[in-house]
């Protein structure tokens, strides 16, 4: 029933929308934690208040220092990467992927089990690495464009429907 599976793929490939919903679920979970840690603790520890006057109206504006922005970017990458690494290394799934009943597998590997360390480092590096550029507005925009292209890539990648991070790591996302 249906089309044959591409070589090395142990189960039908996940739909793009399933991957998106899983990533959104993970993003909400991580976003709350990262916001609480970075937004409340780090940013406030490295911020100053300046008075800005525009057209005769003065306002107090809080700005975060370069050190605070860089530290925030590094900690964000580490938290997102640790979440992905810990969960996917165990059974190939993050919480969002469990909810959506999809799993990351290495091409040619069995459906059961987690993903090996080398593969995960490659995958996480491409997926979350660009966030480290969040300390600079222009670099952050470039990283954002790359990240957008990365997550849209499965829409036109045939037959494996891989994102760029999947291609680098040699993984696919399959339905359970």
PDB file of C-alpha atoms in Angstrom:
ATOM      1  CA  UNK A   1       0.000   0.000   0.000  1.00  0.00           C
ATOM      2  CA  UNK A   2       1.491   3.382  -0.978  1.00  0.00           C
ATOM      3  CA  UNK A   3       4.862   4.133  -2.508  1.00  0.00           C
ATOM      4  CA  UNK A   4       7.920   2.027  -1.709  1.00  0.00           C
ATOM      5  CA  UNK A   5      10.303   3.371   0.922  1.00  0.00           C
ATOM      6  CA  UNK A   6      13.549   4.982  -0.256  1.00  0.00           C
ATOM      7  CA  UNK A   7      16.695   2.892   0.416  1.00  0.00           C
ATOM      8  CA  UNK A   8      17.872   3.029   4.045  1.00  0.00           C
ATOM      9  CA  UNK A   9      14.558   4.328   5.417  1.00  0.00           C
ATOM     10  CA  UNK A  10      13.010   1.894   7.963  1.00  0.00           C
ATOM     11  CA  UNK A  11       9.477   3.371   8.009  1.00  0.00           C
ATOM     12  CA  UNK A  12       7.303   5.856   6.072  1.00  0.00           C
ATOM     13  CA  UNK A  13       8.672   9.390   6.179  1.00  0.00           C
ATOM     14  CA  UNK A  14       7.042  11.949   8.459  1.00  0.00           C
ATOM     15  CA  UNK A  15       5.014  14.692   6.833  1.00  0.00           C
ATOM     16  CA  UNK A  16       6.444  18.210   6.912  1.00  0.00           C
ATOM     17  CA  UNK A  17       3.526  19.478   9.002  1.00  0.00           C
ATOM     18  CA  UNK A  18       4.134  16.739  11.602  1.00  0.00           C
ATOM     19  CA  UNK A  19       7.741  17.870  11.933  1.00  0.00           C
ATOM     20  CA  UNK A  20       6.608  21.496  12.211  1.00  0.00           C
ATOM     21  CA  UNK A  21       4.073  20.781  14.965  1.00  0.00           C
ATOM     22  CA  UNK A  22       6.666  18.707  16.868  1.00  0.00           C
ATOM     23  CA  UNK A  23       9.188  21.548  16.589  1.00  0.00           C
ATOM     24  CA  UNK A  24       6.556  24.057  17.780  1.00  0.00           C
ATOM     25  CA  UNK A  25       5.791  21.901  20.841  1.00  0.00           C
ATOM     26  CA  UNK A  26       9.505  21.651  21.633  1.00  0.00           C
ATOM     27  CA  UNK A  27       9.870  25.384  21.002  1.00  0.00           C
ATOM     28  CA  UNK A  28       7.180  26.229  23.545  1.00  0.00           C
ATOM     29  CA  UNK A  29       8.735  23.944  26.153  1.00  0.00           C
ATOM     30  CA  UNK A  30      12.237  25.279  25.563  1.00  0.00           C
ATOM     31  CA  UNK A  31      11.115  28.842  24.983  1.00  0.00           C
ATOM     32  CA  UNK A  32       9.630  29.098  28.459  1.00  0.00           C
ATOM     33  CA  UNK A  33      12.786  27.718  30.093  1.00  0.00           C
ATOM     34  CA  UNK A  34      15.174  29.769  27.975  1.00  0.00           C
ATOM     35  CA  UNK A  35      13.105  32.926  28.433  1.00  0.00           C
ATOM     36  CA  UNK A  36      13.010  32.481  32.190  1.00  0.00           C
ATOM     37  CA  UNK A  37      16.729  31.805  32.450  1.00  0.00           C
ATOM     38  CA  UNK A  38      17.970  34.264  29.860  1.00  0.00           C
ATOM     39  CA  UNK A  39      15.294  36.908  29.959  1.00  0.00           C
ATOM     40  CA  UNK A  40      15.131  37.191  33.690  1.00  0.00           C
ATOM     41  CA  UNK A  41      18.565  36.283  34.996  1.00  0.00           C
ATOM     42  CA  UNK A  42      21.262  36.832  32.379  1.00  0.00           C
ATOM     43  CA  UNK A  43      19.785  39.820  30.554  1.00  0.00           C
ATOM     44  CA  UNK A  44      19.064  41.660  33.791  1.00  0.00           C
ATOM     45  CA  UNK A  45      22.561  40.983  35.116  1.00  0.00           C
ATOM     46  CA  UNK A  46      24.130  42.495  31.993  1.00  0.00           C
ATOM     47  CA  UNK A  47      21.795  45.399  31.282  1.00  0.00           C
ATOM     48  CA  UNK A  48      21.935  49.111  31.855  1.00  0.00           C
ATOM     49  CA  UNK A  49      19.287  51.783  31.775  1.00  0.00           C
ATOM     50  CA  UNK A  50      19.784  54.754  29.505  1.00  0.00           C
ATOM     51  CA  UNK A  51      17.736  57.891  29.039  1.00  0.00           C
ATOM     52  CA  UNK A  52      16.790  58.493  25.422  1.00  0.00           C
ATOM     53  CA  UNK A  53      15.278  61.748  24.191  1.00  0.00           C
ATOM     54  CA  UNK A  54      13.289  61.898  20.971  1.00  0.00           C
ATOM     55  CA  UNK A  55      11.523  65.119  19.930  1.00  0.00           C
ATOM     56  CA  UNK A  56      11.833  66.456  23.450  1.00  0.00           C
ATOM     57  CA  UNK A  57      10.328  63.368  25.079  1.00  0.00           C
ATOM     58  CA  UNK A  58      12.619  61.439  27.404  1.00  0.00           C
ATOM     59  CA  UNK A  59      12.258  57.770  28.214  1.00  0.00           C
ATOM     60  CA  UNK A  60      14.203  55.199  30.187  1.00  0.00           C
ATOM     61  CA  UNK A  61      15.386  52.339  27.933  1.00  0.00           C
ATOM     62  CA  UNK A  62      16.977  49.160  29.202  1.00  0.00           C
ATOM     63  CA  UNK A  63      19.770  47.802  26.964  1.00  0.00           C
ATOM     64  CA  UNK A  64      21.667  44.552  27.281  1.00  0.00           C
ATOM     65  CA  UNK A  65      25.448  44.691  26.911  1.00  0.00           C
ATOM     66  CA  UNK A  66      27.381  42.794  24.245  1.00  0.00           C
ATOM     67  CA  UNK A  67      28.571  40.373  26.927  1.00  0.00           C
ATOM     68  CA  UNK A  68      24.979  39.721  27.997  1.00  0.00           C
ATOM     69  CA  UNK A  69      23.835  39.163  24.416  1.00  0.00           C
ATOM     70  CA  UNK A  70      26.738  36.815  23.672  1.00  0.00           C
ATOM     71  CA  UNK A  71      26.228  34.883  26.912  1.00  0.00           C
ATOM     72  CA  UNK A  72      22.496  34.630  26.168  1.00  0.00           C
ATOM     73  CA  UNK A  73      23.203  33.272  22.683  1.00  0.00           C
ATOM     74  CA  UNK A  74      25.689  30.694  23.976  1.00  0.00           C
ATOM     75  CA  UNK A  75      23.403  29.513  26.778  1.00  0.00           C
ATOM     76  CA  UNK A  76      20.436  29.300  24.388  1.00  0.00           C
ATOM     77  CA  UNK A  77      22.397  27.086  21.991  1.00  0.00           C
ATOM     78  CA  UNK A  78      23.610  24.911  24.859  1.00  0.00           C
ATOM     79  CA  UNK A  79      20.105  24.488  26.327  1.00  0.00           C
ATOM     80  CA  UNK A  80      18.449  23.725  22.984  1.00  0.00           C
ATOM     81  CA  UNK A  81      21.296  21.398  22.027  1.00  0.00           C
ATOM     82  CA  UNK A  82      21.265  19.562  25.375  1.00  0.00           C
ATOM     83  CA  UNK A  83      17.500  19.046  25.170  1.00  0.00           C
ATOM     84  CA  UNK A  84      17.763  17.597  21.669  1.00  0.00           C
ATOM     85  CA  UNK A  85      20.865  15.530  22.470  1.00  0.00           C
ATOM     86  CA  UNK A  86      19.568  13.981  25.688  1.00  0.00           C
ATOM     87  CA  UNK A  87      16.175  12.988  24.304  1.00  0.00           C
ATOM     88  CA  UNK A  88      17.119  11.956  20.765  1.00  0.00           C
ATOM     89  CA  UNK A  89      20.136   9.921  21.899  1.00  0.00           C
ATOM     90  CA  UNK A  90      17.828   7.817  24.074  1.00  0.00           C
ATOM     91  CA  UNK A  91      15.035   6.942  21.670  1.00  0.00           C
ATOM     92  CA  UNK A  92      15.174   9.224  18.628  1.00  0.00           C
ATOM     93  CA  UNK A  93      12.405  11.488  19.896  1.00  0.00           C
ATOM     94  CA  UNK A  94      11.965  14.826  21.606  1.00  0.00           C
ATOM     95  CA  UNK A  95       8.758  15.483  23.547  1.00  0.00           C
ATOM     96  CA  UNK A  96       7.225  17.134  20.460  1.00  0.00           C
ATOM     97  CA  UNK A  97       8.145  14.149  18.298  1.00  0.00           C
ATOM     98  CA  UNK A  98       6.632  11.760  20.852  1.00  0.00           C
ATOM     99  CA  UNK A  99       3.367  13.714  20.759  1.00  0.00           C
ATOM    100  CA  UNK A 100       3.379  13.642  16.947  1.00  0.00           C
ATOM    101  CA  UNK A 101       4.441   9.961  16.817  1.00  0.00           C
ATOM    102  CA  UNK A 102       7.515  10.590  14.682  1.00  0.00           C
ATOM    103  CA  UNK A 103      11.178   9.679  15.212  1.00  0.00           C
ATOM    104  CA  UNK A 104      14.644  10.614  14.002  1.00  0.00           C
ATOM    105  CA  UNK A 105      16.648   7.706  12.599  1.00  0.00           C
ATOM    106  CA  UNK A 106      20.016   7.453  10.914  1.00  0.00           C
ATOM    107  CA  UNK A 107      19.754   6.282   7.324  1.00  0.00           C
ATOM    108  CA  UNK A 108      20.287   2.538   7.218  1.00  0.00           C
ATOM    109  CA  UNK A 109      19.736   2.130  10.976  1.00  0.00           C
ATOM    110  CA  UNK A 110      16.862   0.236  12.587  1.00  0.00           C
ATOM    111  CA  UNK A 111      13.748   2.062  13.725  1.00  0.00           C
ATOM    112  CA  UNK A 112      14.336   1.240  17.409  1.00  0.00           C
ATOM    113  CA  UNK A 113      16.837   2.978  19.683  1.00  0.00           C
ATOM    114  CA  UNK A 114      18.436   6.382  19.778  1.00  0.00           C
ATOM    115  CA  UNK A 115      20.810   8.224  17.518  1.00  0.00           C
ATOM    116  CA  UNK A 116      24.589   8.041  18.013  1.00  0.00           C
ATOM    117  CA  UNK A 117      26.655  10.914  19.421  1.00  0.00           C
ATOM    118  CA  UNK A 118      28.556  11.846  16.238  1.00  0.00           C
ATOM    119  CA  UNK A 119      25.357  12.043  14.213  1.00  0.00           C
ATOM    120  CA  UNK A 120      23.630  14.143  16.876  1.00  0.00           C
ATOM    121  CA  UNK A 121      26.518  16.599  17.152  1.00  0.00           C
ATOM    122  CA  UNK A 122      26.362  17.205  13.390  1.00  0.00           C
ATOM    123  CA  UNK A 123      22.572  17.523  13.415  1.00  0.00           C
ATOM    124  CA  UNK A 124      22.441  19.836  16.436  1.00  0.00           C
ATOM    125  CA  UNK A 125      25.337  21.934  15.154  1.00  0.00           C
ATOM    126  CA  UNK A 126      23.507  22.770  11.935  1.00  0.00           C
ATOM    127  CA  UNK A 127      20.068  23.026  13.545  1.00  0.00           C
ATOM    128  CA  UNK A 128      20.931  25.217  16.538  1.00  0.00           C
ATOM    129  CA  UNK A 129      24.458  26.446  15.821  1.00  0.00           C
ATOM    130  CA  UNK A 130      23.359  29.547  13.881  1.00  0.00           C
ATOM    131  CA  UNK A 131      21.598  30.811  17.037  1.00  0.00           C
ATOM    132  CA  UNK A 132      25.022  31.630  18.437  1.00  0.00           C
ATOM    133  CA  UNK A 133      24.966  34.651  16.098  1.00  0.00           C
ATOM    134  CA  UNK A 134      22.072  36.130  18.102  1.00  0.00           C
ATOM    135  CA  UNK A 135      24.398  38.657  19.753  1.00  0.00           C
ATOM    136  CA  UNK A 136      24.442  40.781  16.575  1.00  0.00           C
ATOM    137  CA  UNK A 137      21.344  42.025  14.743  1.00  0.00           C
ATOM    138  CA  UNK A 138      22.670  41.551  11.192  1.00  0.00           C
ATOM    139  CA  UNK A 139      24.235  38.156  11.895  1.00  0.00           C
ATOM    140  CA  UNK A 140      21.055  37.107  13.684  1.00  0.00           C
ATOM    141  CA  UNK A 141      19.026  37.974  10.568  1.00  0.00           C
ATOM    142  CA  UNK A 142      21.374  35.916   8.383  1.00  0.00           C
ATOM    143  CA  UNK A 143      21.124  33.005  10.838  1.00  0.00           C
ATOM    144  CA  UNK A 144      17.328  33.368  10.822  1.00  0.00           C
ATOM    145  CA  UNK A 145      17.197  33.170   7.024  1.00  0.00           C
ATOM    146  CA  UNK A 146      19.394  30.062   7.090  1.00  0.00           C
ATOM    147  CA  UNK A 147      17.182  28.485   9.764  1.00  0.00           C
ATOM    148  CA  UNK A 148      14.056  29.222   7.731  1.00  0.00           C
ATOM    149  CA  UNK A 149      15.550  27.657   4.585  1.00  0.00           C
ATOM    150  CA  UNK A 150      16.708  24.703   6.698  1.00  0.00           C
ATOM    151  CA  UNK A 151      13.238  23.862   8.026  1.00  0.00           C
ATOM    152  CA  UNK A 152      11.564  24.451   4.646  1.00  0.00           C
ATOM    153  CA  UNK A 153      14.066  22.232   2.802  1.00  0.00           C
ATOM    154  CA  UNK A 154      12.062  18.991   3.293  1.00  0.00           C
ATOM    155  CA  UNK A 155       9.236  20.468   1.203  1.00  0.00           C
ATOM    156  CA  UNK A 156      11.262  20.108  -1.998  1.00  0.00           C
ATOM    157  CA  UNK A 157      13.856  17.503  -1.046  1.00  0.00           C
ATOM    158  CA  UNK A 158      12.973  14.253  -2.753  1.00  0.00           C
ATOM    159  CA  UNK A 159      12.811  11.374  -2.053  1.00  0.00           C
ATOM    160  CA  UNK A 160      14.041  11.616   1.566  1.00  0.00           C
ATOM    161  CA  UNK A 161      12.390  14.917   2.606  1.00  0.00           C
ATOM    162  CA  UNK A 162      15.458  15.905   4.617  1.00  0.00           C
ATOM    163  CA  UNK A 163      16.173  19.294   6.124  1.00  0.00           C
ATOM    164  CA  UNK A 164      19.750  20.583   5.761  1.00  0.00           C
ATOM    165  CA  UNK A 165      20.585  19.361   9.278  1.00  0.00           C
ATOM    166  CA  UNK A 166      19.302  15.892   8.289  1.00  0.00           C
ATOM    167  CA  UNK A 167      21.483  15.869   5.173  1.00  0.00           C
ATOM    168  CA  UNK A 168      24.611  16.818   7.135  1.00  0.00           C
ATOM    169  CA  UNK A 169      23.920  14.154   9.783  1.00  0.00           C
ATOM    170  CA  UNK A 170      22.540  11.462   7.466  1.00  0.00           C
ATOM    171  CA  UNK A 171      19.191  11.248   9.264  1.00  0.00           C
ATOM    172  CA  UNK A 172      15.529  11.145   8.301  1.00  0.00           C
ATOM    173  CA  UNK A 173      12.344  11.651  10.300  1.00  0.00           C
ATOM    174  CA  UNK A 174       9.865   8.801  10.086  1.00  0.00           C
ATOM    175  CA  UNK A 175       6.345   8.016  11.252  1.00  0.00           C
ATOM    176  CA  UNK A 176       5.845   5.403  13.947  1.00  0.00           C
TER     177      UNK A 176
END
